[in-house]
Structures are given as structure tokens and as C-alpha cells.
Coordinates of C-alpha atoms and ligand atoms in Angstrom, one line a residue:
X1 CA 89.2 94.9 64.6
X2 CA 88.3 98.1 66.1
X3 CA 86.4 100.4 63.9
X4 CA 88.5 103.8 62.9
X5 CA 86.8 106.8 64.5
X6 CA 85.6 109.7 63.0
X7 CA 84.7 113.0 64.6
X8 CA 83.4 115.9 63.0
X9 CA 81.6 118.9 64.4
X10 CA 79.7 122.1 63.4
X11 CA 80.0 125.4 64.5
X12 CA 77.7 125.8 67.7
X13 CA 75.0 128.5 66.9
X14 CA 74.1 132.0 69.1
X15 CA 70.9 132.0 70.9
X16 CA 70.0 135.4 70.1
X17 CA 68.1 134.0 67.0
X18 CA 65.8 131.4 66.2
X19 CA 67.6 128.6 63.2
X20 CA 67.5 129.3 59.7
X21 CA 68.1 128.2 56.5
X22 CA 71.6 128.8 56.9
X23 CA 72.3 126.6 60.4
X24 CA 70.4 124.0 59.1
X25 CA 72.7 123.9 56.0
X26 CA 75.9 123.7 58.1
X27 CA 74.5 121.1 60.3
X28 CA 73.1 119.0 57.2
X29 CA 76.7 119.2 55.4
X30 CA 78.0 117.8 58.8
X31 CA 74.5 114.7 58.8
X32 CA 75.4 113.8 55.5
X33 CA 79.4 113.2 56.2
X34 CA 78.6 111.8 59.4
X35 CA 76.3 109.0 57.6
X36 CA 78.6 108.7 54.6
X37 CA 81.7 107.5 57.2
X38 CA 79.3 105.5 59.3
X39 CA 78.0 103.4 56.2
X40 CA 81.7 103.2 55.7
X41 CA 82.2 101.5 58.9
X42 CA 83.5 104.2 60.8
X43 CA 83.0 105.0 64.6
X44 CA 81.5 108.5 64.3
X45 CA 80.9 111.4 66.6
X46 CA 79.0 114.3 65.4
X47 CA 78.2 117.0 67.4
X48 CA 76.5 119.8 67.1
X49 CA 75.3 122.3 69.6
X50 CA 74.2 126.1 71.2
X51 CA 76.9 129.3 72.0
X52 CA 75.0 130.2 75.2
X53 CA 77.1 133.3 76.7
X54 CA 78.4 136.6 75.8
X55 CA 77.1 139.7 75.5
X56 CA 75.4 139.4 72.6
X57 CA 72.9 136.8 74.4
X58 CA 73.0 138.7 77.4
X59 CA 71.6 141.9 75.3
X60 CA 69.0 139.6 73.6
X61 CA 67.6 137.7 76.5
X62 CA 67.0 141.5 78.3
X63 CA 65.4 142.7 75.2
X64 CA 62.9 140.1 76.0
X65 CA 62.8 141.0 79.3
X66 CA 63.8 137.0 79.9
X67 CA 67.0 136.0 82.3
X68 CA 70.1 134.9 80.4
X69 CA 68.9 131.0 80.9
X70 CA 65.6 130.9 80.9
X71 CA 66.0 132.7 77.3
X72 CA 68.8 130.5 76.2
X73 CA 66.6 127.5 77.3
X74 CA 64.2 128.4 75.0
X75 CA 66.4 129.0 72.0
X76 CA 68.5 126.2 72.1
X77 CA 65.3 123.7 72.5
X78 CA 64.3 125.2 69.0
X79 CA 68.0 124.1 67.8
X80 CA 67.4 120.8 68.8
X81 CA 64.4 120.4 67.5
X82 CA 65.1 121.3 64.1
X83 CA 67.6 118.7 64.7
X84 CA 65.2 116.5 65.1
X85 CA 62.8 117.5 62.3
X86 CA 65.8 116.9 59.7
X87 CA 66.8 114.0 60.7
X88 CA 70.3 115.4 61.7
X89 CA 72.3 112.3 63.2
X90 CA 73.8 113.9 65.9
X91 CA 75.7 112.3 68.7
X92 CA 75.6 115.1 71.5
X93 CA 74.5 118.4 71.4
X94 CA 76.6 120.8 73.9
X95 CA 75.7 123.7 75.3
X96 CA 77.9 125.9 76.9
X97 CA 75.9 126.9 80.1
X98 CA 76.6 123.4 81.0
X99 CA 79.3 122.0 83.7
X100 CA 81.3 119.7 81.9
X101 CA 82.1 122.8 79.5
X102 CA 82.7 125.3 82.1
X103 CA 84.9 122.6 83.5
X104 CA 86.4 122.0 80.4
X105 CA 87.1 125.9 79.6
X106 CA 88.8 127.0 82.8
X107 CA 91.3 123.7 82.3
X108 CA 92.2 125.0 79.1
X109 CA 92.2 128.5 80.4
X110 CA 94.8 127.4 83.2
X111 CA 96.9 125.0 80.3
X112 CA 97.2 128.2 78.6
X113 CA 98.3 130.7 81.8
X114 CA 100.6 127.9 83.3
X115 CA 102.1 127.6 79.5
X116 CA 103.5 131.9 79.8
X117 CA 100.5 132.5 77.2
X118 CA 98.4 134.8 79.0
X119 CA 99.2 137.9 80.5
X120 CA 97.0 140.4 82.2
X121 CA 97.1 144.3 80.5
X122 CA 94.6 146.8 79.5
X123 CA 92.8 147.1 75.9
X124 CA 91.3 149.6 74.6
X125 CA 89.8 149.7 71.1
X126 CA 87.0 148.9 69.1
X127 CA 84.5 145.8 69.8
X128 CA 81.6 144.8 67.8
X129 CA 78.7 143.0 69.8
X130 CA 77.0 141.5 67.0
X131 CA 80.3 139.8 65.5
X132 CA 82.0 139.1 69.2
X133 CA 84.6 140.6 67.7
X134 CA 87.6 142.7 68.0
X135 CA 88.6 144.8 65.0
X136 CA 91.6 147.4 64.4
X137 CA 91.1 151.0 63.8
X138 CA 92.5 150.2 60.0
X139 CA 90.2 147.6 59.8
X140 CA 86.4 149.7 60.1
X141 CA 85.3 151.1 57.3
X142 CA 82.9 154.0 57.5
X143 CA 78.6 153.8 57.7
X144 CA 76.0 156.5 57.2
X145 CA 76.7 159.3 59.2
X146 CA 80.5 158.8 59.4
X147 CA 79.8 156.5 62.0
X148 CA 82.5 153.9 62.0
X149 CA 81.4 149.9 61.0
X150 CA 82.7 146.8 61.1
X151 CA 83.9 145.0 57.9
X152 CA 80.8 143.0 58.6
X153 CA 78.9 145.9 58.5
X154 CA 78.2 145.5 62.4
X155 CA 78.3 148.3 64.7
X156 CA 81.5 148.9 66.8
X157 CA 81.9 150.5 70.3
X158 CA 84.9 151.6 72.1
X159 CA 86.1 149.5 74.7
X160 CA 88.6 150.5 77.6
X161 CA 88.7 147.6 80.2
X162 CA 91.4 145.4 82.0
X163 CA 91.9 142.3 80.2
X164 CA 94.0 139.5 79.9
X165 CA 95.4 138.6 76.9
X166 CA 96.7 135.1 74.5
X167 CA 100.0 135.6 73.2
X168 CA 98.6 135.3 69.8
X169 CA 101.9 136.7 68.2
X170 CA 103.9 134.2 69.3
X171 CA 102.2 131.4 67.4
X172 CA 102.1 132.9 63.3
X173 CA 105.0 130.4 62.5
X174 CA 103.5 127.8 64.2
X175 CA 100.4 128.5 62.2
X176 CA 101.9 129.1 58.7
X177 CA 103.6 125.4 58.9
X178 CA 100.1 123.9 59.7
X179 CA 98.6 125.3 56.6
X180 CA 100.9 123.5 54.6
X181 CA 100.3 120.3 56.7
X182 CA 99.1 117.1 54.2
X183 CA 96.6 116.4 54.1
X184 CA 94.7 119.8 53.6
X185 CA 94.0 121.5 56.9
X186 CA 92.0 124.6 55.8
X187 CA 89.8 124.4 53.0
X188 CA 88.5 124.8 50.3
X189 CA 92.4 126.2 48.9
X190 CA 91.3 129.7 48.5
X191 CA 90.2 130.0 52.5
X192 CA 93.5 128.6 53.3
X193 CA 94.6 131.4 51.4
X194 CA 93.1 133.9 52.6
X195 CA 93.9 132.6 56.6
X196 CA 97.5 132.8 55.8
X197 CA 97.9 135.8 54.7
X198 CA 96.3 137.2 57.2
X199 CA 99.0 135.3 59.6
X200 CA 101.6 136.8 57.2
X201 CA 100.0 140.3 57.8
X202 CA 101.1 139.9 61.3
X203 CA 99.0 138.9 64.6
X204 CA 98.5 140.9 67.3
X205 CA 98.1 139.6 71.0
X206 CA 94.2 139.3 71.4
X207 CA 92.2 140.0 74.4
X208 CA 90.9 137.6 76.0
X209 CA 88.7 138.2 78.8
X210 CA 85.9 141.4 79.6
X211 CA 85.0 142.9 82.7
X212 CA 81.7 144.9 81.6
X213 CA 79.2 141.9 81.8
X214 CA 78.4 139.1 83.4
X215 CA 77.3 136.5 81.6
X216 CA 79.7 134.1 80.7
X217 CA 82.6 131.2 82.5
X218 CA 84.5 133.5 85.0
X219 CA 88.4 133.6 84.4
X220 CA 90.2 131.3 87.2
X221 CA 91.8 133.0 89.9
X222 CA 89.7 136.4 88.7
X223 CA 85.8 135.9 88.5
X224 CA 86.0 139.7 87.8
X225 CA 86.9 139.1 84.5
X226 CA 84.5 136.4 82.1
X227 CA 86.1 134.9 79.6
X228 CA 86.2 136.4 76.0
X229 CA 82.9 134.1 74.2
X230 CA 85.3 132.5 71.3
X231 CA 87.5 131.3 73.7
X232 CA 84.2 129.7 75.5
X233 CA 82.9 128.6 72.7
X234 CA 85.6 127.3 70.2
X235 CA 86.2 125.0 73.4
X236 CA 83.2 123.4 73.2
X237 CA 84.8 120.6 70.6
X238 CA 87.1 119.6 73.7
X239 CA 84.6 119.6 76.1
X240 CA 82.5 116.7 74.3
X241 CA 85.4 114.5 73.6
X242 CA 85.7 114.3 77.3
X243 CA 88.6 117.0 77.8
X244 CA 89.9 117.7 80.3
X245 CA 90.6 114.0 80.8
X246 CA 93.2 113.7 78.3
X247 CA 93.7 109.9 79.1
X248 CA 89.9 108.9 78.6
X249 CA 89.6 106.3 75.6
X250 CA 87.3 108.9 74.8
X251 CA 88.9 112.1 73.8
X252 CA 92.2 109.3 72.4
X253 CA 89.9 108.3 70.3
X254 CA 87.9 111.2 68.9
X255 CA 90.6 114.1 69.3
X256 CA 92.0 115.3 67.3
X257 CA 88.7 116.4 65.2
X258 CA 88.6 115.3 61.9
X259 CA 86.7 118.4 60.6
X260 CA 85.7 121.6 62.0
X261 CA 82.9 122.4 59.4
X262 CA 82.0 125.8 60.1
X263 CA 80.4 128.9 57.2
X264 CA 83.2 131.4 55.9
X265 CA 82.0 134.1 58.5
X266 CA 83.7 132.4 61.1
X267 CA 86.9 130.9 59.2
X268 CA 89.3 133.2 61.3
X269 CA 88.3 132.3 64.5
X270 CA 88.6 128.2 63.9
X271 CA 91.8 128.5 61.5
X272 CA 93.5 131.5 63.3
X273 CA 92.9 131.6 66.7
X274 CA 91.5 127.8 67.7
X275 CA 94.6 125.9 66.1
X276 CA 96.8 129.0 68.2
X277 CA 95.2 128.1 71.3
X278 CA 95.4 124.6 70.8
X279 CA 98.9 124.4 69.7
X280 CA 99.7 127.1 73.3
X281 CA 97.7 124.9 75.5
X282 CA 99.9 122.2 73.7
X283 CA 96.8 120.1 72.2
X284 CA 96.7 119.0 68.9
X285 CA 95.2 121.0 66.3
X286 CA 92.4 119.9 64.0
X287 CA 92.9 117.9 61.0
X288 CA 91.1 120.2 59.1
X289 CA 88.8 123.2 59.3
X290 CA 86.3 124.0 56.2
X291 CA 84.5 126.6 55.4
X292 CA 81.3 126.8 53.3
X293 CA 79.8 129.5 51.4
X294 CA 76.7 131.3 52.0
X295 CA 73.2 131.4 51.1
X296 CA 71.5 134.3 49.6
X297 CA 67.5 134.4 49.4
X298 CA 66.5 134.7 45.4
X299 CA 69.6 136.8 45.0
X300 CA 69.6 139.1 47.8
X301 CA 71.4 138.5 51.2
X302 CA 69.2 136.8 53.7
X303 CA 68.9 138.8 56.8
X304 CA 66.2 139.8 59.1
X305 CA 65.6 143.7 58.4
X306 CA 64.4 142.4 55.3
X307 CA 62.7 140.4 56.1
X308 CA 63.9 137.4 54.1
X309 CA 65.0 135.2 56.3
X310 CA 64.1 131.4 55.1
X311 CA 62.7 129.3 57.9
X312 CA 63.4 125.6 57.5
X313 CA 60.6 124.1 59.0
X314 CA 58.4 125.7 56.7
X315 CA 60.3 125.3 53.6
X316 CA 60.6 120.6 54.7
X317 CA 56.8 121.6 55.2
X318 CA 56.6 122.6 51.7
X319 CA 59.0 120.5 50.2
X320 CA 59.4 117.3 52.0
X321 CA 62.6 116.5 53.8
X322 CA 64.5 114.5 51.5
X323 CA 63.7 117.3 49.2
X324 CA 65.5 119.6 51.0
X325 CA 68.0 117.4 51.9
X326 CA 68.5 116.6 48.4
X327 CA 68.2 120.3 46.9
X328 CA 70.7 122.2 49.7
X329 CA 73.4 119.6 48.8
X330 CA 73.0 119.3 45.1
X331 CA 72.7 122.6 43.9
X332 CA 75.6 124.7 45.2
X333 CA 79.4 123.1 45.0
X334 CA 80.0 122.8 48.7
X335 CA 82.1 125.7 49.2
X336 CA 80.9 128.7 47.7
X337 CA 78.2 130.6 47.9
X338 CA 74.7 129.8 46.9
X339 CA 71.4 131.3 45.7
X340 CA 68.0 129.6 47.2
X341 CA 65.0 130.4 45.1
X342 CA 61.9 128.2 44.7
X343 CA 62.3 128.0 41.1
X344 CA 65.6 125.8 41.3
X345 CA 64.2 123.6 44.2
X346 CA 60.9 122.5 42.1
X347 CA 63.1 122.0 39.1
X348 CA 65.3 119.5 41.2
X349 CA 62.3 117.9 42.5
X350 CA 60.6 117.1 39.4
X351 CA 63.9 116.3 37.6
X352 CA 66.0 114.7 39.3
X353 CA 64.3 113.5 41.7
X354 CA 60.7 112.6 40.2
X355 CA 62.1 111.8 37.0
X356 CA 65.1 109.9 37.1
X357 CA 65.4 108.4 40.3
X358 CA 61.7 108.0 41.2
X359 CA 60.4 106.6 38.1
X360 CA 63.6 104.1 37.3
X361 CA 62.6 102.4 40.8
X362 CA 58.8 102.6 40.7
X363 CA 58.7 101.6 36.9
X364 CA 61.5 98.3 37.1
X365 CA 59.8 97.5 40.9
X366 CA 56.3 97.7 39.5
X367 CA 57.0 95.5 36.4
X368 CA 58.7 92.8 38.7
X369 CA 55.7 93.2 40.9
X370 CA 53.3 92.7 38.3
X371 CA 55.0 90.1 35.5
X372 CA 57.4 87.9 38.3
X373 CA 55.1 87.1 40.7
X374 CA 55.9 89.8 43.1
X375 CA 59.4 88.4 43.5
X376 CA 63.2 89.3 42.3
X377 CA 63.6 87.4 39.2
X378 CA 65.6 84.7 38.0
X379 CA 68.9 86.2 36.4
X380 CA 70.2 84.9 33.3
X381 CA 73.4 85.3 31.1
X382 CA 74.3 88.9 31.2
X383 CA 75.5 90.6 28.1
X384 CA 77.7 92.9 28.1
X385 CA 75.1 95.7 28.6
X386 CA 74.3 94.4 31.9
X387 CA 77.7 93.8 32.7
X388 CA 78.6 97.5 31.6
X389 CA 76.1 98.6 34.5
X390 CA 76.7 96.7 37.3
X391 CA 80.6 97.5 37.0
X392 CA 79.6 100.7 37.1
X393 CA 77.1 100.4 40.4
X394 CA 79.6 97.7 42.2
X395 CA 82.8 100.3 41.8
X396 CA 81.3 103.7 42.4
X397 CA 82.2 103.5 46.4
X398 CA 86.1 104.3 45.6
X399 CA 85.6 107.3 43.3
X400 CA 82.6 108.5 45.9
X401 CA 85.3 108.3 48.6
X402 CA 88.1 110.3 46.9
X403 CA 85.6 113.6 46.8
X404 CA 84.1 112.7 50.7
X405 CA 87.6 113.4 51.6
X406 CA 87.7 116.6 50.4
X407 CA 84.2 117.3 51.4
X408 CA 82.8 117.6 47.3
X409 CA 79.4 117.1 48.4
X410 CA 77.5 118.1 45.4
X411 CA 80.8 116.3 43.0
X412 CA 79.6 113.1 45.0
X413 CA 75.7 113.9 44.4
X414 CA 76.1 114.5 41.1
X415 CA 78.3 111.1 40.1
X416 CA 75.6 109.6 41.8
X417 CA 73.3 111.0 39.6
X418 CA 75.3 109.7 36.6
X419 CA 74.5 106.3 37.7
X420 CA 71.1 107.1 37.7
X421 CA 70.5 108.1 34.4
X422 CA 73.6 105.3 33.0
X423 CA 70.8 103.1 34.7
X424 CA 68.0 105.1 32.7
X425 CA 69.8 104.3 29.6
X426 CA 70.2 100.6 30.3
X427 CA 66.6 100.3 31.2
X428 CA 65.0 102.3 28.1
X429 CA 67.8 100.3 25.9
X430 CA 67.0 97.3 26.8
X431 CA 63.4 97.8 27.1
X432 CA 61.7 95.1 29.1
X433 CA 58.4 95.8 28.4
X434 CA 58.7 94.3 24.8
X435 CA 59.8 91.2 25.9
X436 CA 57.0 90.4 28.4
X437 CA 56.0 87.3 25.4
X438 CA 58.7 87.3 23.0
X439 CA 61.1 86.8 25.6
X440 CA 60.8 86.2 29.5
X441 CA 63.9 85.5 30.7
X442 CA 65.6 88.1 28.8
X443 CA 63.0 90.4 30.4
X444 CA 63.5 88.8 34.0
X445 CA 67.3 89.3 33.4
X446 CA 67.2 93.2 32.4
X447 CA 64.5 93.6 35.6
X448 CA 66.9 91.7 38.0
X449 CA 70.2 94.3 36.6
X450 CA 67.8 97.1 37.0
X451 CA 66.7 96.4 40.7
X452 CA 70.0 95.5 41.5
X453 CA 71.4 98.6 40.6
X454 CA 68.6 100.5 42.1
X455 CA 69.5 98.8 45.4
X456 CA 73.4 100.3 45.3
X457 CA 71.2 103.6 44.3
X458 CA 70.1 103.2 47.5
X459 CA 72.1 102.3 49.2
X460 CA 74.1 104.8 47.6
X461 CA 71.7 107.8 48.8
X462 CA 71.0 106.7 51.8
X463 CA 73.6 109.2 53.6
X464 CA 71.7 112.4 51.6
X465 CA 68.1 110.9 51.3
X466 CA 67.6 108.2 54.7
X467 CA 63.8 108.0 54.6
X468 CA 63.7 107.9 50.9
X469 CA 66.6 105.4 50.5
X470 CA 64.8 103.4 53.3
X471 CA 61.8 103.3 51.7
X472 CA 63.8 102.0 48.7
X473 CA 65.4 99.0 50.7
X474 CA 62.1 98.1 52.7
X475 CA 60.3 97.3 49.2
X476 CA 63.1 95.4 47.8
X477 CA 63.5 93.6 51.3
X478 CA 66.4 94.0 51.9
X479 CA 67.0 93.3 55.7
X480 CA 68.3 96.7 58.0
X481 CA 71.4 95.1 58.9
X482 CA 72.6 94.7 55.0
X483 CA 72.7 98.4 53.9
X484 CA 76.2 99.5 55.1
X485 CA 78.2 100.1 51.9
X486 CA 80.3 96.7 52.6
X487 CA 77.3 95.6 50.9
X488 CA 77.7 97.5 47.5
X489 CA 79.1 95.4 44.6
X490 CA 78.4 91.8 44.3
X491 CA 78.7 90.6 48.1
X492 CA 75.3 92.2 48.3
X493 CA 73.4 91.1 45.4
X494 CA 69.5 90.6 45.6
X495 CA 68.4 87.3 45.8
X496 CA 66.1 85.6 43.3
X497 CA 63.1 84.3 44.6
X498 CA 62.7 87.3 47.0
X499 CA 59.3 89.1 47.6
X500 CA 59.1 92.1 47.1
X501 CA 56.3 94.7 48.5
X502 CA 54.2 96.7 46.1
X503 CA 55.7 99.3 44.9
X504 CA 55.0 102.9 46.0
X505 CA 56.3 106.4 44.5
X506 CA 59.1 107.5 46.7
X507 CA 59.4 110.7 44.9
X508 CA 56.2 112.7 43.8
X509 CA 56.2 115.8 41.4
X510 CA 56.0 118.8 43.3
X511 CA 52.7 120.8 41.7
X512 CA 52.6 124.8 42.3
X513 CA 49.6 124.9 44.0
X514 CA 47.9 128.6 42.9
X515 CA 49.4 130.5 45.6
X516 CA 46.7 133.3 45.8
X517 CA 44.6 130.6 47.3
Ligands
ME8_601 O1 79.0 132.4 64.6 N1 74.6 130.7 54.6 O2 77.1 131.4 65.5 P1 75.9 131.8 64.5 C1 75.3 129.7 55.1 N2 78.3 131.1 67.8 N3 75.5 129.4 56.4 C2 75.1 130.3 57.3 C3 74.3 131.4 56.9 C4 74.0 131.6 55.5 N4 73.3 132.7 55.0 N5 74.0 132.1 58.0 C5 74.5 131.4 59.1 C6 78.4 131.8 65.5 N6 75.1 130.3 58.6 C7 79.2 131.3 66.7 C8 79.9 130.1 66.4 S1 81.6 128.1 66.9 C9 82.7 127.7 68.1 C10 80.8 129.5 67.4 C11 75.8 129.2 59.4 O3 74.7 131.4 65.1 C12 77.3 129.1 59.1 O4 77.7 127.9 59.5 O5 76.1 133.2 64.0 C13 77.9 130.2 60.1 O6 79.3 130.0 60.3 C14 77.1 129.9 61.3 O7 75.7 129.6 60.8 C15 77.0 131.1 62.2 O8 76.2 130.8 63.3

């Protein structure tokens, strides 16, 4: 039977600055979905990728005195390499100065035009450079100097141009029924919210296209005009599921997207205006768009006048990967916002990690190692104390599913974590170590429980944790191509009789070295 697909996709990030903590976030949030539907035997696409034009870029690459490709060469290599260095599980990675997207955005351009959606006018008001952004007069609010700002705080500049504009208007009930679509197609609830009543507000036409710069897809038919960098970019989810050939197996499989994951600064654009000019160009919309909270350094706003910008190479450095990977997803319900400070991550390290999860595995695996002969032991009668646990490790995968679908990636981290320590418990009940002489089998039984529910741990973790969870599996032995969940419960049970490889600590405590040193 053919596999379902899956295709899920993160916002693609601006060249004008290198990655931080904050892309990598998105783009994890996206890996560890991605891994959880392919363990699930899904077909999965994830993509992730670079926002190469505008004016912003254009502005950035001449402060560097670079041209617009050479810079955006440069930055986007360092987005693909961080890609890399997380272990992000990407599919493609688009960038929009390449053909297949400027292909792909004039055809939607001319679906849209040959629909009666565009028309060519004049706009004048107020543009922000550093948002790409167009904002009403009623919408700035005022700065130092009564100078007039951005909501966003970003400067604004007047703007008097020929452009062509998306009927925008014409699509607020279109919109307003696919909010209420089941299942959800914005959240979490309270960004769904906030997008329709900004529909119910009223939508004006939006402009669509600049003349003042250059770098950018020129409009078809007009090359004096480039086209407006949302529109450019929010294509780019069309352009890798093969668009514009509607009838490749391709883009029937993968389109539409399943989720849009993108950070609450750019909800608007992908629940506003994307599912408008989808709906005009008379595509399907996305099943669903989410938007994630954002990070703040220690408390404060991360940005780069001061200077506290978190750089995640140095932090997996630091921490380790899997740390990371762990800590980002754990600690903040996915959703809202979240406070990164150093303090929190070592706690997590040393806790749960260390603690509970490290030292259940290397503790049950060491005693197999060293009182069974380096193999999985013989498993007698279970009590109802073992049973207890394994029910609870064979029929986690449902309840794990349920919050996946609503993208509750800390919820799912955290019942996995219940297993842990319920598995804790079992082990320190039942204490194995006191029946080394009075009696072995009842010790080989507890061991062989315990290992076996460490093996659906990691099974279970491998979507968050992959190295880790590997490293897990490779001393238990349990061959690469059994580690899908269709081998959770029973069906995957470890067999008696199995070596298994010394045992190493997967986790280690993280020790504050004396930073003065
Ligand atoms: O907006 N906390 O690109 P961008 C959490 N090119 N997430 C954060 C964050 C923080 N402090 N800072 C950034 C763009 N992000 C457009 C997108 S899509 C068609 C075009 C993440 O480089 C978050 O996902 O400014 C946010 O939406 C994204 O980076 C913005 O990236």
C-alpha cells in the first residue's frame, strides 16, 4: 500500500543575518515532526530554505560592499550548514534566486492576473524595510523624536510608486470560512483568533509589486516592476512540490501542505495573505499554518544591538546536540513564548537527562552486561508489576499521536518522560540487584522488562534525541531496520539470548566548568 504523504515546511529565513537561536528552533520543531511521521510510516517532505530577494537583502549585501548573490551565497551556505550540524532532516532546501522558483512565481503571478485579481494602480504610504511590510497610517505608533515606527518597532518610509495590486478584499469571506475548517487550520486557538479578527477588521487591496529596486523576480509582462518579496517568498512551498506542474505525482502528492510551521512574527502573512492568494490563484490552501512563540535571552528580547543574540553552534558546542535538541523542545509548551537561560538547560541536562533516562539505561544494560553473560536474559512469569509497565511502554504510540497532531511537542516530551520515571519506579521497586543470589531468574526477568522498555524509550526519542536514541538501539542490537514505531509494543520485543555491547553513558552530567578560566 502506498505510504500517506506528509509535507511540512518552515518559514524560509532572510539573508541579511547569519542563523540564530531562534531559526534553528523553527527548523528543529519542523526535524522533530518530520521524524515523528516518518517513524510513523509516512512519506515525508520537509523543506526548509533561504528568502534571497527584496530590498532588505539588497541593502545588506551593499553594506558589505558584496553583490546581491555573491552575499546571499554566502548566507544561505551558513543556513545549510547549521542544518547540517543539527541534524535537521531536511528534504530540499530552496532558495529563491533559483529557476524553478522564479518559474514557479511568475506562473502563479499570471494564475492570479488571468483570474481578475491583480490590477495595476498607484500606492503611496508607509513601508518598512526591515519587516517587508506595508503598514497603515493608524497602524504606526510614534518613536523618539516623533518619528513615526512600525508596530514592530521598525522604521517606516514613505513610498509613492506604481504598483500593481491582489484584490485582497475580495477574499475576507473566503478566509473567515477556512478558519473554521476541521480540522484546525491556524493554530494554536488564540493566533486563529487574532488572524480573524483582523479579517473581520476589514482587508485592504495590498500592493504587490515595487519599482524602486531591483533585486527581486520581475513581474510578467512588466520587468519594471519586481515582485513584492512575500509574494516571492510565501511561493516558495509551491515551487518544491513541483508547481507549476499541477499534474506531477509530485505536487498530487505533497500539496496541499500539511503544516506551514512558521514564528508568530510572520502569522499574517501565511494565514492572511498566502491562503488569499492561494484560494485567487484557485490552489488549495494549507491544512494548517502554526505559529510558535518566541525566545527571549535570560529574560530580555534577543536582538543584535544588544548584543544578545544566541548562536547555536556555540551553544551544541557547549551543550551537545541532543542536549539542545532535547532542552528547546522540552522546556517551553510549543506555542508560546520562551525564556533561554543557561540555568534551565543544565538543570534539564543533569535531570532529566543524566538522571532519569541516562542512568535507567546504563544501570539495567550494565547489570545484564555484567550478571547474564553479556546477553538479553531469559524472561520469566511476569507479575503484574511487569505487566503494569510494559502496557504502559507497548500503548504510549496512540496518546503520543493525539498531541503530534496538534503539534504539543513539549505535552509529547513530557509523557514520554512519565514513562521514564514509571520505568524508574519499576526498576528501584523491584530491585534487581538483591536478587543477584537469592533469586536469578526473578532478577533476569525484572532486567529483561527494564531493557525492554528502555528499547520503546528509544525508540520512543529517537524523533527528539537520533544520535542518543541510536546509540541506545546499537547497544541493545537491535538491527537499523527494526526502529520504526511499527516496532513498539510486543511485535518488537528483544530477544533472549541476544548480545549485547558494553554499555556506555549516553547522557553525561553537564559540570560548570569555572568560567573565569
Ligand atoms: O521572516 N524566537 O525571515 P526571518 C523564535 N523571510 N523564533 C524566531 C526568533 C525568536 N526570537 N527569531 C526568529 C522571514 N525566529 C521571512 C520568512 S517565509 C515565506 C518568509 C524564527 O529570517 C521564526 O520562525 O526574519 C520567525 O518566524 C522566523 O525565524 C523569521 O525569520
Amino acid at each position: 500500500m502506498a505510504k500517506a504523504a506528509f509535507y511540512i515546511t518552515t518559514p524560509i529565513y532572510y539573508v541579511n543575518d547569519i542563523p540564530h537561536i531562534g531559526h534553528a528552533y523553527t527548523t528543529l520543531a519542523c526535524d522533530v515532526i518530520a521524524r515523528f511521521k516518518r517513524l510513523d510510516g509516512y512519506d515525508v517532505m520537509f523543506l526548509t530554505g533561504t528568502d534571497e530577494h527584496g530590498q532588505k537583502v539588497e541593502k545588506s549585501a551593499a553594506a558589505k560592499n558584496k553583490n546581491p548573490q555573491e552575499f546571499c551565497d554566502e548566507v544561505s551556505g551558513r543556513f545549510r550548514e547549521l542544518a547540517r550540524f543539527m541534524n535537521f532532516s531536511n528534504d530540499d532546501f530552496i532558495r529563491t534566486t533559483e529557476q524553478r522558483h522564479k518559474i514557479s512565481c511568475q506562473a502563479l503571478w499570471r494564475q492570479l492576473e488571468d483570474s481578475g485579481n491583480i490590477y495595476l494602480d498607484k500606492y503611496s504610504g508607509w513601508y518598512s524595510v526591515r519587516d517587508e511590510a506595508y503598514y497603515a497610517e493608524n497602524e504606526l505608533v510614534p518613536g523618539e523624536n516623533g518619528q513615526k515606527l512600525a508596530p514592530t518597532g521598525a522604521a517606516v518610509e514613505w513610498v509613492e510608486e506604481e504598483s500593481y495590486f491582489f484584490k485582497l478584499s475580495a477574499w475576507a469571506d473566503d478566509l473567515l470560512k477556512w478558519y473554521q475548517t476541521v480540522p484546525a487550520t491556524v493554530l494554536p486557538v488564540s493566533r486563529r483568533n487574532e488572524v480573524s479578527s483582523f479579517v473581520k477588521g476589514g482587508l485592504r487591496d495590498l500592493s504587490i509589486s515595487r519599482t524602486s529596486f531591483s533585486w527581486g523576480i520581475p513581474v510578467p509582462g512588466n520587468d519594471k516592476h519586481i515582485m513584492y518579496v512575500w509574494i516571492d517568498a510565501l511561493a516558495n512551498y509551491l515551487t518544491a512540490a513541483g508547481y507549476p506542474d499541477v499534474d506531477s505525482d509530485r505536487f498530487r502528492k505533497f500539496w496541499p501542505a500539511d503544516i506551514h510551521m512558521v514564528g508568530k512574527d510572520i502569522l499574517r502573512f501565511h494565514a492572511v495573505y498566502w491562503p488569499a492568494f492561494l484560494m485567487a490563484a484557485g490552489i488549495e490552501p494549507p491544512k494548517r499554518v502554526f505559529a510558535h512563540g518566541w525566545w527571549t535571552n535570560e529574560g530580555r528580547k534577543i536582538s543584535k544591538s544588544l548584543g544578545n543574540v544566541i548562536d547555536p553552534f556555540a551553544i551544541v558546542e557547549e551543550f551537545g546536540l541532543d542536549q539542545v535538541r532535547y532542552f528547546l523542545m522540552r522546556e517551553v509548551p510549543f506555542g508560546k513564548d520562551g525564556d533561554f537561560s543557561r540555568h534551565a538547560m543544565i538543570a534539564r541536562i543533569n535531570s532529566d537527562l543524566a538522571n532519569d533516562l541516562g542512568n535507567l539505561a546504563q544501570r539495567s544494560l550494565s547489570m545484564i552486561f555484567k550478571n547474564c553473560d553479556h546477553r538479553i536474559p531469559e524472561c520469566g512469569d511476569l507479575t503484574p508489576e511487569d505487566q503494569a509497565i510494559l502496557v504502559k511502554a507497548d500503548t504510549l504510540l496512540a496518546n503520543l499521536r493525539e498531541l503530534m497532531d496538534c503539534q504539543k511537542i513539549n505535552r509529547t516530551v513530557e509523557v514520554i518522560w512519565k514513562l521514564v520515571s514509571d520505568c524508574n519506579g519499576y526498576f528501584a521497586g523491584q530491585a534487581p540487584w538483591t536478587l543477584k543470589t537469592s533469586d536469578p531468574a526473578r532478577m533476569a526477568t525484572v532486567l529483561y522488562v527494564t531493557a525492554e522498555v528502555v528499547r520503546q524509550i528509544a525508540i520512543l526519542t529517537s524523533f527528539i534525541m537520533p544520535d542518543s536514541a541510536a546509540k541506545l538501539l546499537d547497544q541493545l542490537n537491535v538491527d537499523a531496520d527494526q526502529r520504526g514505531f511499527d516496532q513498539l509494543g510486543p511485535v518488537g520485543r528483544l530477544t533472549p539470548g541476544t548480545m549485547i555491547d558494553k554499555p556506555e553513558g549516553v547522557f553525561p552530567r553537564y559540570v560548570e566548568k569555572d568560567r573565569d578560566q
